């Protein structure tokens, strides 16, 4: 389809990092950089999305991502509505496609979707006329998280190209890891995956990423250490034997962090399990970017919404 | 150590690791083998032991023994097991985690390691539980247990029936280069079975255990090893079909090894005779054809190790109707004598037999012993392979006397056992 309004961002939806070119990513990051300033002003309101309707459709509970999208939409002037699963007709047995059709009939301009099944957001995007943003689908993608991580890295290191980034922990179940792996590789970073073999996806080595099961070796010389959350139900003997053992071998403490570069920075998508995948000392330490990531989250989501808005029909 | 050096002279030196089988001498100094060979001469100030042409070989490493401590010290303690082992020529015992409490906690592994060091005259290396409580559901703390001194991971008497648990355990263990030892016996196929399924069980009117209880589990495991690359050791196989499965896995280059119980090499189902409960074992004694296949597989190396499967039981658990009696037999003291039957029958060469109880287990477990070479630990046995005796179970040093070889005529007895350069057993006439 020819776009009558040539834009910096040539996509109608943001379903994943997969499919974005380095230029697309660059454009979003540049746009986000500008949004950071908006959020730091007393007057935080823009009018880019005035009169537009944004629906946050979250099939999985979320606090930070949902509120981040809500704030982003509101700062751009949109009318934001949160639909949480507990009160929705999904609980009454409605299929995803019927839900999509119902919402579509309300003529929203943007739908932000999180779903527990990989591919669900793609399916929904095919059934609606508006723009769709993936806020996390199963263990597949979480593109805005990867973008906010990239923005945080770029603002602190001045670049992404050539950095060594160690992504550590539950790679197997992590959409954050997948989106980050794709984005960082596309932007020229060296990506390492560090986890016990039970938490590494099968054949991950074939995708061209270096994998390590020894954390000290995996962190050796890293510029960025990106920790992932380990879900409680995976800790007690199913994927790893215990919290104690996991922290001992795969938890980020000051000792293990010392194997990374002295100026290495630590990231975590949150919410953290202190004492499981990361020690409080590191999480609250001078090398931690964890709070800054949250701020960048709002900026990146504003940038994404604004970029997609250029494709919204005007009449 | 400042002990006097010991010089073994006039020995038949057999080292399965190097293939050495020659007359010569061996010098022990500071707990290590200092020199070996025909050229070794007189050493000043050394205590001399004249081997009188007896065999001098590495001490046996027994990869499977159940010890009652902690929890069932009336059946066996680390101390009594050590004494039994020394008398049988076993210088390293791998103890099973089926204790009370179960060896699934690093602190308990540490306790057993220390307690064994303080009370046992031979080395005892604990194998830790593969799953918490030996329940087969959640994997144990393999990394922490290994740091505490666990030499391998196994659920002991039990099989892990849940294939997903086994897959994850093999995957996880690989990161720590940990060895998983598995009892291959599907409990559902065992069902109520108490002995080998077949004609003899039918005659005795007892429910049988099909060979498939073993082969189905073993085949499954081999496929999971192929998937995960984890290091895997089938604790004991008992039937001809299992030999084929292991052979095939080895041809494929998989990290698979296996063992056999001395009982399945020396005995068959007919020895159960008149419902003798000391011959109620897991895996069960099989048909004579299976026994012959086991022997061949030891001879050609398909079966890597021979174990005692030492399992002390007392009268309360054995003086019962066959079906109600506990499984298991003691074996530390008779392991070598019973195994030598295969040599005497001309079925396995002495060096090959010794390999399966010394060099191979050492290689599989990553232990420094199991070989006669300079610098190796002086864990040694001197034995007369032809010395005849009749076993009297009252002579056993084990606290439990459930031996299947009571009153059996055996040939080959240990004369001297040395652990870390110290003589811990000595049968020489004064």
XYZ file of C-alpha atoms in Angstrom:
745
model
C 0.000 0.000 0.000
C 1.333 3.392 -0.907
C 1.646 5.676 1.996
C 0.357 9.134 1.087
C 2.238 10.618 4.007
C 5.847 9.517 3.763
C 6.984 9.017 7.293
C 10.106 8.123 9.172
C 8.390 4.909 10.147
C 6.911 2.886 7.298
C 4.844 0.362 9.293
C 1.207 0.427 10.336
C 1.699 -1.860 13.339
C 4.494 -2.560 15.725
C 4.239 -6.300 16.195
C 7.864 -7.103 16.782
C 11.447 -6.043 16.297
C 11.683 -8.732 13.649
C 10.932 -7.000 10.385
C 12.244 -3.587 11.428
C 15.289 -2.294 9.601
C 18.157 -0.669 11.456
C 16.902 2.619 9.999
C 13.417 2.045 11.453
C 14.957 1.367 14.841
C 17.186 4.394 14.585
C 14.250 6.586 13.696
C 12.228 5.396 16.677
C 15.151 5.916 19.026
C 15.728 9.431 17.680
C 12.063 10.223 18.113
C 12.145 8.797 21.635
C 15.136 10.914 22.564
C 13.010 13.967 21.887
C 10.125 12.583 23.957
C 12.373 12.247 26.986
C 12.514 16.014 27.117
C 8.728 16.306 26.906
C 8.332 14.132 29.968
C 10.848 16.166 31.897
C 8.936 19.423 31.430
C 6.324 20.749 33.798
C 3.867 20.822 30.905
C 4.000 17.241 29.595
C 1.044 17.291 27.243
C 1.239 17.205 23.429
C -1.617 17.111 21.015
C -0.353 14.611 18.435
C -3.059 12.109 19.320
C -5.841 14.527 20.260
C -9.186 13.041 19.439
C -7.719 9.562 19.025
C -8.794 6.528 20.993
C -6.227 4.150 22.400
C -7.300 0.844 23.930
C -4.917 -1.055 26.191
C -6.024 -4.656 25.877
C -4.132 -6.738 28.417
C -4.890 -10.439 28.578
C -2.061 -10.831 31.077
C -1.735 -8.768 34.215
C 0.826 -6.004 33.943
C 1.509 -2.984 36.037
C 4.451 -1.193 34.560
C 3.927 -1.817 30.858
C 0.241 -0.992 30.979
C 0.714 2.188 32.986
C 3.644 3.174 30.789
C 1.472 2.900 27.668
C -1.341 4.714 29.426
C 0.876 7.631 30.408
C 2.443 7.704 26.948
C -0.965 7.888 25.268
C -2.222 10.550 27.640
C 0.854 12.724 27.203
C 0.193 12.645 23.475
C -3.412 13.710 24.056
C -5.181 10.431 23.274
C -8.224 9.108 25.083
C -6.923 5.991 26.722
C -9.084 3.131 27.843
C -7.779 0.139 29.762
C -9.444 -3.195 29.177
C -8.275 -5.745 31.616
C -9.100 -9.366 31.218
C -10.738 -9.857 34.595
C -13.702 -7.713 33.678
C -13.868 -8.542 29.991
C -15.991 -10.857 27.962
C -12.914 -12.989 27.317
C -13.541 -14.485 30.737
C -16.978 -15.393 29.500
C -15.564 -17.483 26.684
C -15.326 -15.048 23.787
C -12.669 -15.937 21.234
C -9.806 -13.599 20.494
C -11.135 -12.922 17.000
C -14.601 -12.024 18.296
C -13.030 -9.701 20.823
C -11.068 -8.068 18.026
C -14.170 -7.608 15.903
C -16.076 -6.140 18.835
C -13.343 -3.680 19.673
C -12.912 -2.786 16.010
C -16.551 -1.801 15.843
C -15.860 0.831 18.491
C -13.481 2.456 16.013
C -10.317 2.795 18.071
C -7.198 4.242 16.478
C -4.619 2.292 18.424
C -4.814 -0.993 20.268
C -2.037 -2.017 22.612
C -2.161 -5.771 23.216
C -0.539 -8.130 25.608
C -1.414 -11.814 25.346
C -0.063 -15.002 26.887
C 0.065 -16.836 23.553
C 2.801 -16.221 21.000
C 1.313 -14.958 17.736
C -1.974 -13.786 19.290
C -1.180 -10.137 18.630
C -0.475 -10.857 14.965
C -3.781 -12.634 14.688
C -5.605 -9.714 16.249
C -3.826 -7.217 14.011
C -5.225 -9.007 10.956
C -8.764 -8.509 12.205
C -8.824 -4.806 13.011
C -8.553 -1.620 10.958
C -6.447 0.370 13.401
C -2.799 0.242 14.401
C -1.735 -2.468 16.805
C 1.212 -2.428 19.182
C 2.495 -5.656 20.655
C 2.996 -5.197 24.386
C 4.199 -8.761 24.735
C 2.949 -12.009 23.203
C 3.889 -15.201 25.010
C 7.577 -15.945 24.768
C 7.748 -14.300 21.359
C 8.308 -10.539 21.335
C 8.069 -7.426 23.467
C 9.307 -4.788 21.027
C 8.850 -1.654 23.140
C 10.925 -3.209 25.923
C 13.776 -3.848 23.490
C 13.475 -0.292 22.172
C 13.553 1.242 25.631
C 16.554 -0.917 26.495
C 18.297 0.236 23.322
C 17.490 3.859 24.099
C 18.875 3.472 27.614
C 22.062 1.898 26.283
C 22.498 4.512 23.581
C 22.033 7.422 25.963
C 24.571 5.967 28.409
C 27.162 4.538 26.048
C 26.642 6.851 23.096
C 26.245 3.899 20.753
C 25.063 0.332 20.425
C 27.353 -0.751 17.610
C 30.277 -2.819 18.824
C 29.109 -3.218 22.420
C 29.137 -6.632 24.052
C 25.782 -7.306 25.668
C 25.265 -10.327 27.915
C 21.621 -11.304 28.299
C 21.387 -13.555 31.349
C 18.778 -15.815 32.855
C 15.553 -17.330 31.678
C 16.074 -16.865 27.939
C 13.766 -19.793 27.162
C 10.572 -18.141 28.390
C 11.536 -14.544 27.719
C 9.993 -12.354 25.043
C 12.207 -9.559 26.311
C 15.278 -11.614 25.453
C 14.027 -12.425 21.966
C 13.230 -8.831 21.050
C 16.499 -7.630 22.508
C 18.542 -10.275 20.731
C 17.093 -9.262 17.374
C 17.386 -5.534 17.964
C 20.890 -5.555 19.393
C 22.196 -7.834 16.654
C 20.581 -5.613 14.007
C 22.269 -2.568 15.538
C 25.687 -4.182 15.511
C 26.112 -5.263 19.126
C 27.691 -8.579 20.067
C 25.018 -10.506 21.913
C 25.818 -13.262 24.385
C 23.252 -15.456 26.044
C 24.064 -16.700 29.519
C 21.883 -19.315 31.225
C 21.760 -22.897 32.410
C 21.016 -25.166 29.448
C 17.522 -25.830 30.790
C 16.696 -22.148 30.247
C 18.215 -21.815 26.784
C 15.888 -22.365 23.812
C 16.802 -25.427 21.722
C 19.143 -24.736 18.808
C 19.636 -21.136 19.917
C 23.267 -21.440 18.838
C 22.098 -21.850 15.261
C 20.595 -18.373 15.349
C 24.132 -17.080 15.587
C 24.287 -16.067 19.232
C 27.108 -17.057 21.505
C 25.840 -19.037 24.476
C 27.428 -19.561 27.874
C 26.383 -21.764 30.748
C 29.129 -20.369 32.976
C 28.179 -16.885 34.054
C 31.671 -15.628 34.761
C 32.811 -16.570 31.283
C 29.653 -15.100 29.814
C 30.176 -11.776 31.544
C 33.878 -11.588 30.814
C 34.480 -8.241 29.127
C 30.798 -7.348 28.710
C 29.710 -3.698 28.352
C 26.096 -4.357 29.283
C 24.686 -7.020 31.571
C 21.002 -7.523 31.005
C 19.287 -9.654 33.626
C 15.977 -11.423 33.095
C 13.295 -12.281 35.570
C 12.944 -15.915 36.656
C 9.333 -16.874 37.262
C 8.631 -18.444 40.614
C 7.122 -21.599 39.162
C 10.355 -22.335 37.305
C 12.629 -22.178 40.316
C 11.834 -25.215 42.362
C 13.244 -28.191 40.587
C 11.579 -27.922 37.219
C 14.058 -25.823 35.247
C 16.523 -25.052 38.010
C 16.842 -26.898 41.304
C 16.304 -24.053 43.747
C 16.533 -20.331 44.323
C 19.655 -20.903 46.378
C 21.428 -22.767 43.614
C 20.230 -20.369 40.921
C 21.499 -17.344 42.779
C 24.776 -19.092 43.511
C 25.524 -19.865 39.866
C 23.399 -17.429 37.862
C 22.444 -14.576 40.181
C 24.184 -11.280 39.448
C 26.176 -10.198 42.459
C 29.128 -7.861 42.738
C 31.599 -10.728 42.419
C 30.218 -11.999 39.121
C 29.737 -8.460 37.853
C 33.443 -7.855 38.395
C 34.125 -10.105 35.393
C 32.393 -7.585 33.124
C 34.147 -4.374 32.089
C 34.691 -1.929 34.956
C 32.255 0.499 33.351
C 29.691 -2.176 32.537
C 26.073 -1.228 33.097
C 23.361 -3.428 34.545
C 19.801 -3.629 33.266
C 16.655 -5.502 34.239
C 13.210 -5.273 32.631
C 11.483 -5.647 36.005
C 9.885 -6.630 38.151
C 13.018 -7.866 39.909
C 13.357 -10.875 42.186
C 15.996 -9.595 44.552
C 18.202 -12.426 45.759
C 17.137 -14.676 42.885
C 18.531 -13.269 39.653
C 20.093 -10.127 41.079
C 21.452 -8.997 44.418
C 20.152 -5.791 45.977
C 23.699 -4.505 46.082
C 23.907 -4.628 42.301
C 20.305 -3.631 41.609
C 20.698 -0.460 43.671
C 24.364 0.056 42.822
C 26.127 2.691 40.784
C 26.230 0.529 37.659
C 22.475 -0.055 37.634
C 20.286 1.546 34.949
C 17.121 -0.121 36.163
C 15.291 3.067 37.209
C 16.306 4.881 34.062
C 14.846 2.045 31.982
C 11.420 2.805 33.388
C 11.679 6.470 32.396
C 12.837 5.531 28.905
C 9.837 3.215 28.666
C 7.417 6.126 28.584
C 9.519 8.010 26.041
C 9.826 5.019 23.714
C 6.112 4.301 23.888
C 5.317 7.922 23.081
C 7.660 7.663 20.113
C 6.015 4.467 18.899
C 2.508 5.875 19.224
C 3.514 9.044 17.435
C 5.225 7.133 14.645
C 2.171 4.967 14.114
C -0.113 8.006 14.262
C 1.316 9.247 10.986
C -0.376 6.248 9.347
C -3.755 6.747 10.936
C -6.525 7.775 8.554
C -7.316 11.472 8.842
C -10.813 11.387 7.568
C 52.459 -38.189 55.300
C 55.725 -39.293 56.843
C 55.132 -43.026 56.895
C 57.923 -45.335 55.878
C 57.909 -46.223 52.178
C 56.478 -49.636 51.315
C 58.036 -51.862 48.696
C 55.999 -54.679 47.182
C 58.393 -57.177 45.661
C 58.006 -60.313 43.629
C 54.550 -59.281 42.413
C 52.532 -59.984 39.304
C 51.781 -56.378 38.437
C 48.506 -55.951 36.613
C 47.568 -52.479 35.471
C 44.494 -52.525 33.243
C 45.038 -48.885 32.302
C 48.373 -49.455 30.593
C 47.970 -53.154 29.828
C 50.909 -53.972 32.070
C 50.943 -57.614 33.228
C 54.446 -58.543 34.330
C 56.519 -59.502 37.303
C 58.126 -56.723 39.223
C 58.049 -54.481 42.209
C 56.129 -51.405 43.260
C 57.241 -48.689 45.616
C 54.824 -46.622 47.672
C 55.879 -43.357 49.206
C 53.805 -40.598 50.793
C 50.554 -42.252 49.819
C 51.429 -42.387 46.143
C 52.915 -44.924 43.797
C 56.533 -43.774 43.567
C 57.867 -46.373 41.177
C 56.760 -49.514 39.405
C 58.218 -52.198 37.166
C 60.720 -55.008 36.926
C 63.573 -52.555 37.327
C 62.578 -51.355 40.785
C 65.283 -52.490 43.160
C 65.958 -52.384 46.856
C 64.960 -49.214 48.627
C 66.683 -48.348 51.852
C 64.429 -47.970 54.901
C 61.373 -49.329 53.071
C 59.081 -51.868 54.592
C 59.189 -54.833 52.213
C 56.173 -56.941 51.398
C 57.034 -60.085 49.482
C 54.047 -60.760 47.238
C 55.223 -64.303 46.535
C 53.993 -64.076 42.946
C 50.540 -62.900 43.952
C 48.765 -60.265 41.892
C 49.277 -56.616 42.747
C 46.567 -54.483 41.181
C 44.781 -51.182 41.698
C 42.222 -51.271 44.504
C 38.672 -51.934 43.373
C 36.271 -49.036 42.866
C 32.734 -50.120 43.565
C 30.254 -47.761 41.926
C 27.201 -48.990 43.789
C 26.842 -49.729 47.466
C 24.066 -48.919 49.905
C 25.213 -48.002 53.369
C 22.796 -47.614 56.252
C 24.360 -44.476 57.649
C 22.663 -42.125 58.227
C 19.329 -43.691 59.128
C 19.832 -47.448 59.252
C 23.090 -47.887 61.114
C 21.912 -51.241 62.475
C 22.318 -52.632 58.956
C 25.608 -50.995 58.042
C 27.689 -48.056 59.098
C 30.302 -46.198 57.134
C 32.811 -47.893 59.428
C 31.543 -51.457 58.959
C 31.145 -50.943 55.218
C 34.735 -49.732 55.104
C 35.969 -52.831 56.916
C 33.973 -55.121 54.633
C 35.283 -53.276 51.597
C 38.896 -53.482 52.728
C 38.566 -57.240 53.268
C 37.109 -57.568 49.784
C 39.746 -55.435 48.072
C 37.477 -52.446 47.492
C 39.372 -49.222 48.174
C 36.725 -46.778 46.970
C 33.003 -47.111 47.526
C 30.430 -44.936 45.832
C 27.608 -44.795 48.360
C 24.008 -44.447 47.264
C 21.797 -41.557 48.432
C 18.986 -43.810 49.688
C 19.615 -42.947 53.308
C 17.496 -41.295 55.956
C 17.607 -38.384 55.519
C 18.101 -38.670 51.781
C 21.362 -37.297 50.399
C 19.691 -34.438 48.563
C 21.088 -31.580 50.608
C 24.650 -30.256 50.402
C 24.917 -30.253 54.198
C 24.134 -33.979 54.366
C 26.619 -34.783 51.619
C 29.176 -32.817 53.565
C 28.288 -34.759 56.723
C 28.662 -38.142 55.039
C 31.944 -37.117 53.443
C 33.392 -36.028 56.777
C 31.970 -38.952 58.702
C 33.375 -41.397 56.155
C 36.758 -39.738 56.325
C 36.761 -40.060 60.103
C 35.411 -43.590 60.452
C 36.019 -45.577 57.273
C 39.317 -47.197 56.353
C 38.539 -46.997 52.633
C 37.444 -44.024 50.519
C 33.711 -43.478 50.471
C 32.427 -41.039 47.888
C 28.738 -40.213 48.138
C 26.483 -40.089 45.125
C 23.778 -37.496 45.748
C 20.106 -37.673 44.910
C 19.187 -36.683 41.371
C 15.741 -35.528 42.474
C 14.604 -34.056 45.768
C 13.659 -36.772 48.241
C 14.295 -39.359 45.490
C 10.741 -38.605 44.428
C 11.482 -38.247 40.741
C 9.689 -34.892 40.467
C 12.069 -32.000 41.069
C 15.752 -32.016 40.328
C 18.100 -31.709 43.267
C 20.711 -28.965 43.679
C 23.210 -30.564 41.332
C 25.640 -27.654 41.342
C 25.713 -27.153 45.096
C 25.773 -30.895 45.801
C 28.692 -31.312 43.465
C 30.574 -28.582 45.273
C 29.808 -30.356 48.544
C 31.496 -33.482 47.200
C 28.832 -35.535 45.417
C 30.572 -37.669 42.818
C 27.495 -38.590 40.802
C 23.728 -38.112 40.804
C 21.257 -40.921 41.074
C 17.934 -41.809 42.602
C 19.573 -45.008 43.842
C 17.063 -47.838 43.917
C 14.493 -45.833 42.031
C 13.962 -44.974 38.418
C 12.944 -41.502 37.309
C 9.757 -42.352 35.473
C 8.937 -38.816 34.361
C 10.761 -38.343 31.056
C 10.518 -34.555 31.262
C 12.261 -34.580 34.639
C 14.956 -36.852 33.226
C 15.398 -34.659 30.175
C 15.837 -31.519 32.233
C 18.145 -33.232 34.704
C 20.376 -34.516 31.887
C 20.375 -31.059 30.313
C 21.150 -29.269 33.553
C 23.752 -31.787 34.716
C 25.676 -31.291 31.483
C 26.449 -27.687 32.444
C 28.207 -28.999 35.552
C 29.739 -32.004 33.792
C 27.881 -34.092 36.362
C 27.365 -37.810 35.834
C 23.835 -39.164 36.076
C 23.575 -42.774 37.194
C 20.201 -44.348 36.643
C 18.523 -47.498 37.895
C 16.782 -48.685 34.752
C 13.641 -50.446 35.814
C 10.180 -49.189 34.917
C 8.181 -49.618 38.137
C 4.905 -49.989 36.261
C 6.243 -52.864 34.188
C 7.737 -54.400 37.317
C 4.291 -54.162 38.880
C 3.971 -56.876 41.480
C 6.817 -58.878 39.921
C 9.412 -60.319 42.256
C 11.712 -62.331 39.974
C 12.563 -62.801 36.321
C 9.459 -63.352 34.217
C 9.510 -66.755 32.580
C 9.213 -70.449 33.009
C 10.891 -70.612 36.377
C 8.706 -67.874 37.873
C 5.685 -69.685 36.539
C 6.784 -72.904 38.211
C 7.331 -71.144 41.511
C 3.987 -69.411 41.164
C 5.496 -65.963 41.480
C 4.729 -62.840 39.424
C 7.525 -62.021 37.008
C 9.477 -58.917 35.998
C 9.779 -58.733 32.212
C 13.087 -57.796 30.632
C 11.195 -54.929 29.044
C 10.957 -53.242 32.442
C 14.649 -52.615 31.880
C 14.889 -52.207 28.116
C 11.988 -49.759 27.793
C 13.527 -47.464 30.405
C 17.005 -47.856 28.939
C 15.842 -47.086 25.391
C 14.048 -43.988 26.658
C 17.126 -42.811 28.494
C 19.375 -43.301 25.481
C 17.046 -41.145 23.393
C 17.129 -38.449 26.053
C 20.914 -38.621 26.139
C 20.884 -38.144 22.389
C 18.655 -35.108 22.819
C 20.567 -33.511 25.681
C 24.168 -34.686 25.519
C 24.212 -35.343 29.279
C 26.671 -37.865 30.724
C 24.742 -41.006 31.554
C 25.525 -44.280 33.255
C 22.984 -47.104 33.437
C 23.651 -48.407 36.936
C 23.033 -52.066 36.189
C 21.745 -53.957 33.221
C 20.674 -57.571 33.428
C 19.561 -58.897 30.058
C 20.902 -59.554 26.596
C 18.682 -56.970 24.898
C 20.118 -54.244 27.094
C 23.606 -55.110 25.928
C 22.476 -54.494 22.345
C 20.994 -51.131 23.323
C 24.196 -50.037 25.065
C 26.378 -51.267 22.240
C 24.311 -49.336 19.731
C 24.474 -46.158 21.831
C 28.242 -46.438 22.051
C 28.544 -46.937 18.307
C 26.658 -43.667 17.914
C 29.239 -42.011 20.110
C 26.810 -41.075 22.887
C 28.195 -40.355 26.382
C 26.719 -43.595 27.708
C 28.257 -46.204 29.986
C 26.770 -49.003 32.031
C 27.373 -51.424 34.833
C 26.331 -54.887 35.866
C 25.854 -56.348 39.311
C 28.201 -59.125 40.308
C 25.068 -61.100 41.124
C 23.872 -61.055 37.528
C 27.296 -62.268 36.410
C 27.683 -65.044 38.951
C 24.137 -66.267 39.455
C 20.957 -66.942 37.540
C 17.282 -67.265 38.402
C 17.622 -70.974 39.158
C 19.778 -70.117 42.158
C 16.629 -68.794 43.824
C 15.849 -72.481 44.224
C 13.641 -72.948 47.184
C 12.516 -69.331 47.542
C 15.840 -68.074 48.900
C 15.173 -64.443 49.703
C 18.842 -63.481 49.728
C 18.591 -63.891 45.979
C 15.701 -61.479 45.661
C 17.341 -58.618 43.823
C 16.669 -55.599 41.665
C 17.264 -56.095 38.795
C 16.266 -59.722 39.289
C 18.513 -62.647 38.500
C 17.768 -63.552 34.902
C 17.968 -66.602 32.680
C 21.296 -68.328 32.108
C 21.329 -66.976 28.530
C 21.183 -63.459 29.918
C 23.977 -64.219 32.339
C 26.145 -65.461 29.486
C 25.386 -62.284 27.511
C 26.422 -60.201 30.526
C 29.726 -62.049 30.788
C 30.456 -61.611 27.088
C 29.666 -57.912 27.365
C 32.080 -57.518 30.278
C 34.737 -59.364 28.290
C 34.337 -57.151 25.222
C 33.957 -53.929 27.216
C 30.355 -53.145 26.242
C 29.615 -53.313 29.932
C 32.013 -50.861 31.527
C 31.886 -51.684 35.194
C 31.063 -54.491 37.586
C 29.511 -53.431 40.888
C 28.762 -55.208 44.143
C 25.303 -53.615 44.469
C 25.995 -54.090 48.168
C 22.658 -53.752 49.948
C 22.615 -54.807 53.588
C 19.320 -56.189 54.843
C 18.568 -57.787 58.164
C 16.408 -60.726 59.179
C 13.406 -58.468 59.649
C 13.455 -57.537 55.997
C 14.608 -60.883 54.602
C 13.069 -63.638 56.738
C 9.740 -63.288 55.022
C 7.881 -64.958 52.178
C 9.845 -64.307 48.972
C 7.374 -61.786 47.562
C 7.351 -59.801 50.788
C 11.090 -59.777 51.406
C 13.237 -56.757 50.624
C 15.490 -56.689 47.578
C 19.242 -56.746 47.929
C 22.337 -58.661 48.933
C 25.602 -57.708 50.537
C 28.544 -57.917 48.191
C 31.537 -55.771 49.116
C 33.500 -58.656 50.597
C 32.705 -61.202 47.874
C 32.903 -58.940 44.813
C 36.376 -59.966 43.766
C 36.060 -63.661 44.630
C 32.763 -64.001 42.790
C 34.071 -62.096 39.793
C 37.144 -64.297 39.590
C 34.812 -67.180 38.751
C 34.608 -65.689 35.265
C 38.378 -65.810 34.959
C 38.519 -69.335 36.272
C 35.872 -70.350 33.716
C 38.071 -68.853 31.010
C 35.405 -66.345 29.989
C 37.105 -63.052 30.873
C 40.816 -62.351 31.148
C 42.047 -61.204 34.534
C 43.213 -57.789 33.276
C 39.861 -57.192 31.555
C 37.955 -58.182 34.642
C 40.061 -55.874 36.776
C 39.595 -53.069 34.296
C 35.846 -53.162 34.917
C 36.417 -52.713 38.650
C 39.332 -50.292 38.618
C 40.285 -48.259 35.560
C 36.841 -47.898 34.002
C 34.997 -46.751 37.116
C 37.842 -44.319 37.830
C 37.541 -42.888 34.314
C 33.769 -42.609 34.493
C 33.840 -40.969 37.917
C 36.850 -38.800 37.194
C 38.896 -40.301 40.034
C 42.679 -40.302 40.001
C 43.000 -43.957 41.072
C 42.225 -47.202 39.304
C 45.686 -47.494 37.785
C 49.231 -48.505 38.628
C 51.444 -45.699 37.559
C 53.854 -43.283 39.100
C 52.041 -40.508 40.899
C 48.741 -42.376 41.166
C 47.270 -42.790 44.645
C 48.547 -45.912 46.404
C 45.156 -47.628 46.565
C 46.289 -51.188 45.974
C 45.317 -54.780 46.464
C 47.439 -57.880 46.606
C 45.547 -61.093 46.037
C 45.993 -64.745 45.255
C 43.595 -65.441 42.374
C 43.564 -69.161 43.115
C 43.253 -69.305 46.917
C 40.236 -71.542 47.610
C 37.852 -71.003 50.481
C 34.300 -71.685 51.518
C 32.362 -68.593 52.470
C 30.867 -68.594 55.923
C 28.545 -65.645 56.296
C 29.417 -65.370 59.972
C 32.893 -64.305 58.882
C 31.555 -61.300 56.999
C 32.501 -57.943 58.400
C 29.287 -56.338 57.226
C 26.750 -55.810 59.974
C 24.273 -57.590 57.696
C 24.848 -61.126 56.509
C 22.468 -61.398 53.548
C 24.941 -62.877 51.116
C 23.823 -64.999 48.188
C 27.168 -66.827 48.369
C 26.823 -68.404 51.805
C 28.642 -71.745 51.862
C 29.730 -71.226 48.279
C 33.141 -72.461 47.183
C 35.107 -69.492 45.960
C 38.610 -69.046 44.669
C 40.664 -65.921 44.985
C 41.052 -63.900 48.122
C 42.555 -60.563 48.971
C 45.734 -60.777 51.036
C 46.590 -57.114 51.516
C 44.605 -53.962 50.901
C 46.288 -50.588 50.914
C 44.472 -47.255 50.895
C 46.420 -44.052 50.345
C 49.664 -45.815 51.212
C 48.421 -47.396 54.424
C 47.699 -51.045 54.885
C 44.072 -51.304 55.963
C 43.678 -55.051 55.616
C 46.240 -57.802 55.934
C 45.557 -61.536 55.795
C 49.213 -62.601 55.623
C 50.194 -65.221 58.197
C 52.404 -63.645 60.835
